[in-house]
Amino acid sequence: MTSIITNNSAMAALQTLKGISSNLQDTQNAVSSGLRISKASDNAAYWSISTSMKSDDSALGAVSDALGLGAAKVDTASTAVTSAIDVVGQIKDKLVTAMEGSVDKDAVQEEIGQLQAQLQSVAQSASFNGENWVMAASGDSASVVSSFIRGTNGTVSVSTTSYAFDTGATGNVLFGSNSGTIDTASGILGTVSGSYSVFSLDISSMTTGQISSALDMVQTALNSLTSMGSKLGSISSRIDLQTSFASSLSDSIQSGVGKLV
Protein backbone atom coordinates (compact mmCIF):
# COMPACT_ATOMS: atom_id res chain seq x y z
CA MET A 1 0.00 0.00 0.00
CA THR A 2 1.38 3.41 -1.01
CA SER A 3 1.46 6.09 1.72
CA ILE A 4 0.75 9.70 0.77
CA ILE A 5 4.02 10.55 2.47
CA THR A 6 5.93 8.54 -0.10
CA ASN A 7 3.65 9.30 -3.00
CA ASN A 8 6.00 10.19 -5.85
CA SER A 9 3.42 12.28 -7.66
CA ALA A 10 2.67 14.26 -4.53
CA MET A 11 6.36 14.76 -3.82
CA ALA A 12 6.99 15.96 -7.37
CA ALA A 13 4.08 18.37 -7.12
CA LEU A 14 5.43 19.66 -3.81
CA GLN A 15 8.89 20.27 -5.29
CA THR A 16 7.31 22.08 -8.23
CA LEU A 17 5.31 24.24 -5.83
CA LYS A 18 8.45 25.05 -3.84
CA GLY A 19 10.24 26.03 -7.05
CA ILE A 20 7.37 28.25 -8.13
CA SER A 21 7.27 29.85 -4.69
CA SER A 22 11.04 30.47 -4.76
CA ASN A 23 10.91 31.94 -8.25
CA LEU A 24 7.96 34.09 -7.25
CA GLN A 25 9.90 35.37 -4.24
CA ASP A 26 12.89 36.20 -6.47
CA THR A 27 10.60 38.01 -8.87
CA GLN A 28 9.00 39.97 -6.06
CA ASN A 29 12.44 40.95 -4.72
CA ALA A 30 13.55 42.06 -8.19
CA VAL A 31 10.37 44.09 -8.67
CA SER A 32 10.56 45.74 -5.25
CA SER A 33 14.30 46.53 -5.42
CA GLY A 34 14.57 47.06 -9.14
CA LEU A 35 17.63 44.82 -9.08
CA ARG A 36 18.24 41.44 -10.60
CA ILE A 37 21.04 40.84 -8.09
CA SER A 38 20.22 42.40 -4.73
CA LYS A 39 22.28 40.18 -2.43
CA ALA A 40 25.49 38.20 -2.56
CA SER A 41 23.71 34.87 -2.86
CA ASP A 42 22.12 35.97 -6.15
CA ASN A 43 25.52 36.22 -7.86
CA ALA A 44 28.52 36.70 -5.59
CA ALA A 45 30.91 37.99 -8.27
CA TYR A 46 28.58 40.58 -9.79
CA TRP A 47 27.27 41.62 -6.37
CA SER A 48 30.84 42.27 -5.18
CA ILE A 49 31.67 44.36 -8.26
CA SER A 50 28.46 46.36 -8.11
CA THR A 51 28.86 47.04 -4.38
CA SER A 52 32.38 48.42 -4.91
CA MET A 53 31.25 50.53 -7.85
CA LYS A 54 28.31 51.92 -5.87
CA SER A 55 30.75 52.92 -3.15
CA ASP A 56 32.97 54.63 -5.75
CA ASP A 57 29.95 56.45 -7.17
CA SER A 58 29.10 57.72 -3.70
CA ALA A 59 32.70 58.92 -3.29
CA LEU A 60 32.46 60.72 -6.64
CA GLY A 61 29.39 62.50 -5.32
CA ALA A 62 31.46 63.72 -2.37
CA VAL A 63 34.20 64.81 -4.79
CA SER A 64 31.65 66.81 -6.79
CA ASP A 65 30.52 68.53 -3.60
CA ALA A 66 34.16 69.32 -2.71
CA LEU A 67 34.74 70.66 -6.23
CA GLY A 68 31.75 72.94 -5.81
CA LEU A 69 33.21 74.25 -2.55
CA GLY A 70 36.60 74.73 -4.20
CA ALA A 71 35.03 76.55 -7.14
CA ALA A 72 33.34 78.95 -4.73
CA LYS A 73 36.68 79.71 -3.03
CA VAL A 74 38.40 80.31 -6.36
CA ASP A 75 35.56 82.49 -7.62
CA THR A 76 35.69 84.56 -4.44
CA ALA A 77 39.43 85.10 -4.80
CA SER A 78 39.08 85.84 -8.50
CA THR A 79 36.41 88.45 -7.83
CA ALA A 80 38.66 90.11 -5.25
CA VAL A 81 41.62 90.13 -7.62
CA THR A 82 39.52 91.68 -10.37
CA SER A 83 38.40 94.40 -7.97
CA ALA A 84 41.99 94.91 -6.79
CA ILE A 85 43.16 95.33 -10.38
CA ASP A 86 40.60 98.09 -10.85
CA VAL A 87 41.63 99.84 -7.62
CA VAL A 88 45.37 99.60 -8.30
CA GLY A 89 44.70 100.83 -11.83
CA GLN A 90 43.06 103.92 -10.38
CA ILE A 91 46.06 104.46 -8.08
CA LYS A 92 48.25 104.27 -11.17
CA ASP A 93 46.11 106.95 -12.82
CA LYS A 94 46.55 109.20 -9.79
CA LEU A 95 50.32 108.79 -9.96
CA VAL A 96 50.31 109.75 -13.62
CA THR A 97 48.34 112.86 -12.67
CA ALA A 98 50.84 113.64 -9.90
CA MET A 99 53.72 113.62 -12.40
CA GLU A 100 52.59 117.10 -13.44
CA GLY A 101 54.66 119.48 -11.32
CA SER A 102 51.85 121.97 -10.65
CA VAL A 103 49.46 119.36 -9.24
CA ASP A 104 48.59 119.49 -5.52
CA LYS A 105 50.22 116.26 -4.31
CA ASP A 106 48.40 116.39 -0.98
CA ALA A 107 45.04 116.39 -2.77
CA VAL A 108 46.13 113.51 -4.99
CA GLN A 109 47.38 111.60 -1.94
CA GLU A 110 44.00 112.06 -0.28
CA GLU A 111 42.40 110.27 -3.23
CA ILE A 112 45.10 107.60 -3.20
CA GLY A 113 44.50 107.08 0.53
CA GLN A 114 40.85 106.29 -0.10
CA LEU A 115 41.82 103.82 -2.81
CA GLN A 116 44.37 102.20 -0.49
CA ALA A 117 41.69 101.72 2.17
CA GLN A 118 39.42 100.16 -0.44
CA LEU A 119 42.24 97.88 -1.56
CA GLN A 120 42.74 96.57 1.96
CA SER A 121 38.99 96.09 2.38
CA VAL A 122 38.85 94.05 -0.83
CA ALA A 123 41.70 91.82 0.32
CA GLN A 124 40.32 91.27 3.82
CA SER A 125 36.80 90.54 2.56
CA ALA A 126 37.83 87.85 0.09
CA SER A 127 37.04 85.02 2.48
CA PHE A 128 34.88 81.96 1.85
CA ASN A 129 34.25 79.30 4.49
CA GLY A 130 37.03 80.76 6.62
CA GLU A 131 39.65 80.68 3.86
CA ASN A 132 41.12 83.76 2.23
CA TRP A 133 43.05 82.99 -0.95
CA VAL A 134 44.07 86.62 -1.34
CA MET A 135 45.67 87.40 2.01
CA ALA A 136 48.01 84.60 2.99
CA ALA A 137 51.36 83.92 4.63
CA SER A 138 54.53 83.24 2.67
CA GLY A 139 54.90 79.55 1.95
CA ASP A 140 51.19 78.85 2.31
CA SER A 141 49.17 77.11 -0.35
CA ALA A 142 45.56 76.09 -0.86
CA SER A 143 44.22 72.86 -2.28
CA VAL A 144 40.94 71.64 -3.71
CA VAL A 145 39.83 68.01 -3.92
CA SER A 146 39.74 67.21 -7.62
CA SER A 147 39.23 63.47 -8.10
CA PHE A 148 38.72 60.05 -6.54
CA ILE A 149 40.86 57.25 -7.95
CA ARG A 150 40.65 53.47 -7.54
CA GLY A 151 43.87 51.76 -8.61
CA THR A 152 44.13 48.47 -10.47
CA ASN A 153 45.17 46.79 -7.21
CA GLY A 154 42.04 48.02 -5.45
CA THR A 155 43.66 50.86 -3.52
CA VAL A 156 41.85 54.17 -3.45
CA SER A 157 43.21 57.71 -3.32
CA VAL A 158 42.04 61.29 -3.60
CA SER A 159 43.97 63.82 -5.69
CA THR A 160 43.97 67.56 -5.15
CA THR A 161 44.63 70.69 -7.19
CA SER A 162 46.96 73.06 -5.34
CA TYR A 163 47.54 76.79 -5.61
CA ALA A 164 50.71 78.30 -4.11
CA PHE A 165 50.41 81.83 -2.79
CA ASP A 166 54.10 82.62 -3.32
CA THR A 167 54.77 85.06 -6.14
CA GLY A 168 57.93 83.40 -7.43
CA ALA A 169 61.61 83.62 -6.63
CA THR A 170 61.01 86.18 -3.88
CA GLY A 171 59.12 83.64 -1.79
CA ASN A 172 56.63 86.37 -0.90
CA VAL A 173 52.90 86.51 -1.39
CA LEU A 174 51.19 89.17 -3.46
CA PHE A 175 49.02 90.76 -0.78
CA GLY A 176 50.26 89.78 2.66
CA SER A 177 49.92 87.54 5.67
CA ASN A 178 46.56 86.53 7.08
CA SER A 179 48.11 86.54 10.57
CA GLY A 180 47.81 90.29 10.92
CA THR A 181 51.22 91.34 9.61
CA ILE A 182 51.95 92.40 6.06
CA ASP A 183 55.74 92.20 5.99
CA THR A 184 55.69 89.15 3.72
CA ALA A 185 53.72 90.86 0.98
CA SER A 186 55.17 91.58 -2.42
CA GLY A 187 53.96 94.83 -3.91
CA ILE A 188 50.40 95.25 -2.68
CA LEU A 189 50.09 95.46 1.10
CA GLY A 190 53.71 95.02 2.15
CA THR A 191 57.14 96.48 1.54
CA VAL A 192 59.09 95.73 -1.64
CA SER A 193 61.93 97.57 -3.38
CA GLY A 194 62.49 100.89 -1.70
CA SER A 195 60.49 101.61 1.41
CA TYR A 196 56.92 101.53 0.18
CA SER A 197 54.24 99.37 -1.34
CA VAL A 198 50.95 100.11 -3.08
CA PHE A 199 49.25 100.17 0.31
CA SER A 200 51.85 102.30 2.13
CA LEU A 201 52.51 104.65 -0.77
CA ASP A 202 52.47 108.36 0.15
CA ILE A 203 53.42 110.86 -2.55
CA SER A 204 52.83 114.03 -0.53
CA SER A 205 56.52 114.91 -0.34
CA MET A 206 57.83 112.90 -3.28
CA THR A 207 59.83 114.35 -6.14
CA THR A 208 58.86 113.70 -9.74
CA GLY A 209 61.60 111.08 -9.95
CA GLN A 210 60.33 109.29 -6.84
CA ILE A 211 56.79 109.32 -8.19
CA SER A 212 58.14 107.80 -11.40
CA SER A 213 59.73 104.99 -9.36
CA ALA A 214 56.46 104.51 -7.48
CA LEU A 215 54.66 104.31 -10.81
CA ASP A 216 56.99 101.50 -11.89
CA MET A 217 56.29 99.67 -8.63
CA VAL A 218 52.54 100.02 -9.07
CA GLN A 219 52.81 98.73 -12.65
CA THR A 220 54.74 95.70 -11.37
CA ALA A 221 51.98 95.09 -8.84
CA LEU A 222 49.39 95.33 -11.60
CA ASN A 223 51.31 92.78 -13.64
CA SER A 224 51.44 90.45 -10.63
CA LEU A 225 47.71 90.88 -10.04
CA THR A 226 47.01 90.06 -13.67
CA SER A 227 49.16 86.95 -13.40
CA MET A 228 47.37 85.94 -10.22
CA GLY A 229 44.00 86.41 -11.89
CA SER A 230 45.15 84.28 -14.81
CA LYS A 231 46.25 81.47 -12.49
CA LEU A 232 42.97 81.56 -10.63
CA GLY A 233 41.13 81.47 -13.95
CA SER A 234 43.11 78.39 -14.99
CA ILE A 235 42.28 76.65 -11.71
CA SER A 236 38.61 77.56 -12.14
CA SER A 237 38.61 76.08 -15.65
CA ARG A 238 40.24 72.90 -14.40
CA ILE A 239 37.68 72.58 -11.61
CA ASP A 240 34.86 73.03 -14.14
CA LEU A 241 36.35 70.33 -16.37
CA GLN A 242 36.83 67.97 -13.43
CA THR A 243 33.28 68.60 -12.23
CA SER A 244 31.93 67.76 -15.68
CA PHE A 245 34.12 64.65 -15.85
CA ALA A 246 33.04 63.50 -12.38
CA SER A 247 29.40 63.86 -13.40
CA SER A 248 29.93 61.89 -16.62
CA LEU A 249 31.94 59.23 -14.78
CA SER A 250 29.19 58.88 -12.20
CA ASP A 251 26.63 58.37 -14.98
CA SER A 252 28.85 55.71 -16.56
CA ILE A 253 29.28 53.89 -13.25
CA GLN A 254 25.55 53.91 -12.59
CA SER A 255 24.92 52.61 -16.10
CA GLY A 256 27.51 49.87 -15.65
CA VAL A 257 26.10 48.82 -12.29
CA GLY A 258 22.63 48.74 -13.82
CA LYS A 259 23.83 46.29 -16.47
CA LEU A 260 25.43 44.06 -13.83
CA VAL A 261 22.56 43.87 -11.38
PDB file of C-alpha atoms in Angstrom, residues 12 21-22 40 42 45 64 136 138-139 141 161 165-166 169 191 196 201 206 222 252:
ATOM      1  CA  ALA A  12       6.994  15.957  -7.375  1.00  0.00           C
ATOM      2  CA  SER A  21       7.273  29.854  -4.687  1.00  0.00           C
ATOM      3  CA  SER A  22      11.039  30.474  -4.757  1.00  0.00           C
ATOM      4  CA  ALA A  40      25.491  38.201  -2.558  1.00  0.00           C
ATOM      5  CA  ASP A  42      22.122  35.972  -6.146  1.00  0.00           C
ATOM      6  CA  ALA A  45      30.909  37.995  -8.267  1.00  0.00           C
ATOM      7  CA  SER A  64      31.652  66.806  -6.795  1.00  0.00           C
ATOM      8  CA  ALA A 136      48.012  84.596   2.991  1.00  0.00           C
ATOM      9  CA  SER A 138      54.526  83.242   2.670  1.00  0.00           C
ATOM     10  CA  GLY A 139      54.896  79.545   1.952  1.00  0.00           C
ATOM     11  CA  SER A 141      49.167  77.105  -0.354  1.00  0.00           C
ATOM     12  CA  THR A 161      44.630  70.692  -7.186  1.00  0.00           C
ATOM     13  CA  PHE A 165      50.414  81.832  -2.788  1.00  0.00           C
ATOM     14  CA  ASP A 166      54.102  82.615  -3.321  1.00  0.00           C
ATOM     15  CA  ALA A 169      61.607  83.619  -6.626  1.00  0.00           C
ATOM     16  CA  THR A 191      57.145  96.476   1.538  1.00  0.00           C
ATOM     17  CA  TYR A 196      56.922 101.530   0.183  1.00  0.00           C
ATOM     18  CA  LEU A 201      52.515 104.653  -0.774  1.00  0.00           C
ATOM     19  CA  MET A 206      57.831 112.899  -3.281  1.00  0.00           C
ATOM     20  CA  LEU A 222      49.386  95.325 -11.600  1.00  0.00           C
ATOM     21  CA  SER A 252      28.851  55.708 -16.557  1.00  0.00           C
TER      22      SER A 252
END
